[in-house]
């Protein structure tokens, strides 16, 4: 069953084409790793998929229905951004942040369950600003999960997080995909993690260079070399910034 189907998606900004005729589909229970260099259009792609950018040509279908002009599909979609933005002294607790993701505000059992699923139940009454970067990302994945989505979209969710927290985060994603049957669409520069976690890979650099089974991608030395170099450039860029 196709959960997502994208056909001929093109996004044109003044002076630049952010996405050029991109087409691919995501099957139920897929774990799709989307890779590509900076400026490849990954965030633009997600913005279109989430209904935030409607200025595109082509079509996007979720669960068999065209999303243009509709927001109903979003109740089955969870989203975790790269770096959630909030003030360090923001007074909300972990539990309050997660509760914001609920449509039915009284479902405290669901809040408690997702906090346990991402291993932060013991932090539920701490303020969000008191947590480490890895803990904060687990809060926001809990918020994305609390309304029981069928699809989870993650935009480079471990940027700036230490190695131990990253490994824990990846373990949580694996459990969500394998045991809770959540379809995951995830952009990443970490090819090793994509190789370990994803069953499908999409290589994006404004246009789509590859979409298929992960084993096929990782057995293609030319593609792996190209995207490994892009990943290294990303790493060096982040290192210089920090």
XYZ file of C-alpha atoms in Angstrom:
242
model
C 0.000 0.000 0.000
C 1.344 3.437 -0.985
C 1.290 5.802 1.972
C 2.855 8.688 0.032
C 3.026 9.244 -3.713
C 4.816 12.240 -5.195
C 4.613 12.933 -8.927
C 6.631 15.485 -10.912
C 7.113 17.784 -7.910
C 8.760 21.041 -8.986
C 9.390 24.109 -6.823
C 10.699 27.305 -8.393
C 11.971 30.210 -6.290
C 13.177 33.490 -7.836
C 16.401 32.605 -9.641
C 16.594 28.989 -8.450
C 14.748 25.719 -8.938
C 14.662 24.076 -5.512
C 13.069 20.823 -6.744
C 12.975 19.626 -10.326
C 10.465 16.990 -11.421
C 10.796 14.748 -8.342
C 8.718 11.552 -8.301
C 8.747 8.705 -5.780
C 6.447 6.747 -3.498
C 6.641 5.429 0.060
C 5.079 2.107 0.974
C 3.443 1.286 4.291
C 6.057 0.387 6.952
C 8.936 1.710 4.827
C 11.889 3.328 6.557
C 13.046 5.764 3.871
C 16.362 7.553 4.263
C 16.627 10.710 2.143
C 20.203 11.831 1.543
C 21.750 14.734 -0.318
C 24.079 17.720 0.102
C 23.198 21.079 1.622
C 20.754 22.915 -0.611
C 19.529 19.667 -2.171
C 15.876 20.530 -1.505
C 15.171 18.138 1.357
C 13.600 20.756 3.608
C 11.647 22.165 0.651
C 10.350 18.666 -0.066
C 9.184 18.250 3.539
C 7.632 21.710 3.541
C 5.513 20.713 0.540
C 4.611 17.349 2.070
C 3.471 19.055 5.282
C 1.301 21.566 3.427
C 3.472 24.521 4.487
C 4.517 25.289 0.910
C 1.682 25.120 -1.598
C 3.526 26.920 -4.410
C 4.564 23.835 -6.344
C 3.796 22.061 -9.569
C 3.053 18.352 -9.592
C 1.076 16.372 -7.048
C 1.456 14.921 -3.552
C -0.849 12.155 -2.352
C -1.078 10.864 1.215
C -3.118 7.711 1.784
C -4.367 7.901 -1.824
C -5.710 11.461 -1.639
C -4.279 14.641 -3.122
C -3.233 16.947 -0.270
C -3.696 20.211 -2.156
C -6.351 22.244 -0.375
C -6.695 19.747 2.480
C -5.169 19.453 5.949
C -7.069 16.364 7.096
C -4.196 14.015 6.253
C -1.964 15.786 8.795
C -3.752 14.097 11.696
C -1.963 10.905 10.584
C 1.426 12.570 10.126
C 3.976 13.392 12.827
C 6.889 15.761 12.195
C 10.195 16.324 14.004
C 12.183 19.357 12.779
C 15.952 19.667 12.738
C 16.193 21.999 15.727
C 12.971 23.014 17.495
C 13.153 26.691 18.412
C 12.170 27.904 21.868
C 13.540 30.206 24.558
C 15.875 28.523 27.038
C 13.714 29.808 29.900
C 10.464 28.738 28.245
C 8.349 27.680 31.257
C 6.656 24.590 29.764
C 7.477 21.163 31.148
C 8.215 18.074 29.094
C 4.718 16.727 29.668
C 3.135 20.036 28.669
C 5.140 20.148 25.425
C 4.104 16.603 24.510
C 0.473 17.336 25.403
C 0.482 20.121 22.789
C 0.498 17.415 20.120
C -2.875 16.039 21.202
C -6.148 16.859 19.492
C -8.045 15.299 22.411
C -6.468 17.152 25.311
C -7.664 14.780 28.018
C -5.722 11.726 26.792
C -3.164 11.600 29.599
C -2.626 7.847 29.183
C -1.374 8.425 25.649
C 1.000 11.149 26.867
C 2.439 8.819 29.499
C 2.832 6.008 26.973
C 4.828 8.005 24.423
C 7.048 9.426 27.160
C 7.850 5.840 28.127
C 8.333 4.847 24.475
C 11.094 7.433 24.071
C 12.569 6.812 27.532
C 11.961 10.225 29.124
C 9.029 9.496 31.438
C 11.197 10.303 34.462
C 11.784 13.802 33.003
C 8.101 14.596 32.488
C 7.984 17.430 35.051
C 11.276 19.071 34.088
C 11.295 22.267 32.060
C 12.266 21.763 28.423
C 15.160 24.246 28.726
C 16.794 22.145 31.444
C 17.312 19.163 29.153
C 20.232 18.195 26.944
C 19.906 18.422 23.163
C 19.305 14.680 22.858
C 16.636 14.721 25.556
C 14.935 17.680 23.906
C 14.750 15.834 20.596
C 13.130 12.878 22.339
C 10.534 15.276 23.753
C 9.713 16.485 20.264
C 9.534 12.989 18.847
C 7.099 12.169 21.693
C 5.050 15.236 20.735
C 5.003 14.023 17.126
C 3.885 10.549 18.237
C 1.274 11.431 20.833
C -1.624 11.563 18.362
C -0.730 8.103 17.034
C 0.444 9.005 13.498
C 0.822 6.497 10.675
C 3.740 8.405 9.156
C 6.656 10.120 10.888
C 8.728 12.738 9.009
C 12.096 13.743 10.449
C 14.334 16.492 9.055
C 17.940 15.746 10.122
C 16.776 15.213 13.709
C 20.178 14.514 15.313
C 22.005 17.659 14.179
C 24.143 18.923 17.054
C 23.416 15.925 19.312
C 26.216 13.866 20.902
C 27.011 10.346 19.720
C 25.459 8.497 22.671
C 22.177 10.411 22.372
C 22.208 9.873 18.604
C 22.514 6.099 18.984
C 19.671 6.087 21.511
C 17.538 8.187 19.149
C 18.192 5.784 16.266
C 17.244 2.856 18.474
C 13.919 4.513 19.221
C 13.266 5.033 15.496
C 14.001 1.374 14.798
C 11.529 0.293 17.479
C 8.832 2.638 16.147
C 9.233 1.268 12.640
C 9.583 -2.426 13.466
C 7.291 -2.836 16.464
C 4.723 -0.069 16.032
C 4.663 -0.261 12.214
C 5.100 3.486 11.761
C 6.242 4.500 8.297
C 9.308 6.755 8.622
C 10.625 9.341 6.159
C 13.931 10.692 7.411
C 16.555 13.016 5.956
C 20.112 12.456 7.115
C 23.773 13.038 6.260
C 24.784 9.941 8.250
C 25.230 7.252 5.601
C 26.255 4.640 8.177
C 22.984 5.181 10.064
C 20.973 5.085 6.836
C 22.672 1.790 5.954
C 21.756 0.318 9.354
C 18.197 1.622 9.641
C 16.594 2.309 6.263
C 15.116 -0.276 3.910
C 14.755 2.331 1.129
C 16.985 5.222 0.053
C 16.288 8.363 -1.969
C 19.204 10.476 -3.253
C 18.092 14.055 -3.759
C 19.978 16.989 -5.238
C 17.142 19.165 -6.526
C 16.247 16.260 -8.782
C 16.035 12.604 -7.760
C 19.147 10.584 -8.653
C 18.139 7.310 -6.999
C 15.147 5.837 -5.239
C 15.036 2.189 -4.332
C 16.108 -0.580 -1.983
C 18.895 0.422 0.414
C 21.030 -2.592 -0.506
C 21.008 -1.488 -4.148
C 22.240 1.965 -3.224
C 24.986 0.756 -0.900
C 26.237 -1.737 -3.484
C 26.692 1.117 -6.008
C 30.215 2.378 -5.280
C 29.878 5.490 -7.432
C 26.697 6.681 -5.674
C 28.046 5.883 -2.207
C 31.276 7.791 -2.945
C 29.362 10.818 -4.240
C 27.047 11.037 -1.241
C 29.788 10.186 1.262
C 31.689 13.226 -0.014
C 28.552 15.359 0.389
C 28.195 14.046 3.945
C 31.825 14.883 4.744
C 31.375 18.437 3.415
C 28.341 18.818 5.716
C 30.412 17.563 8.665
C 33.258 19.996 7.932
C 30.807 22.883 7.530
C 29.233 22.140 10.923
C 32.668 21.798 12.519
C 33.763 25.214 11.241
C 30.512 26.808 12.473
C 30.908 25.350 15.941
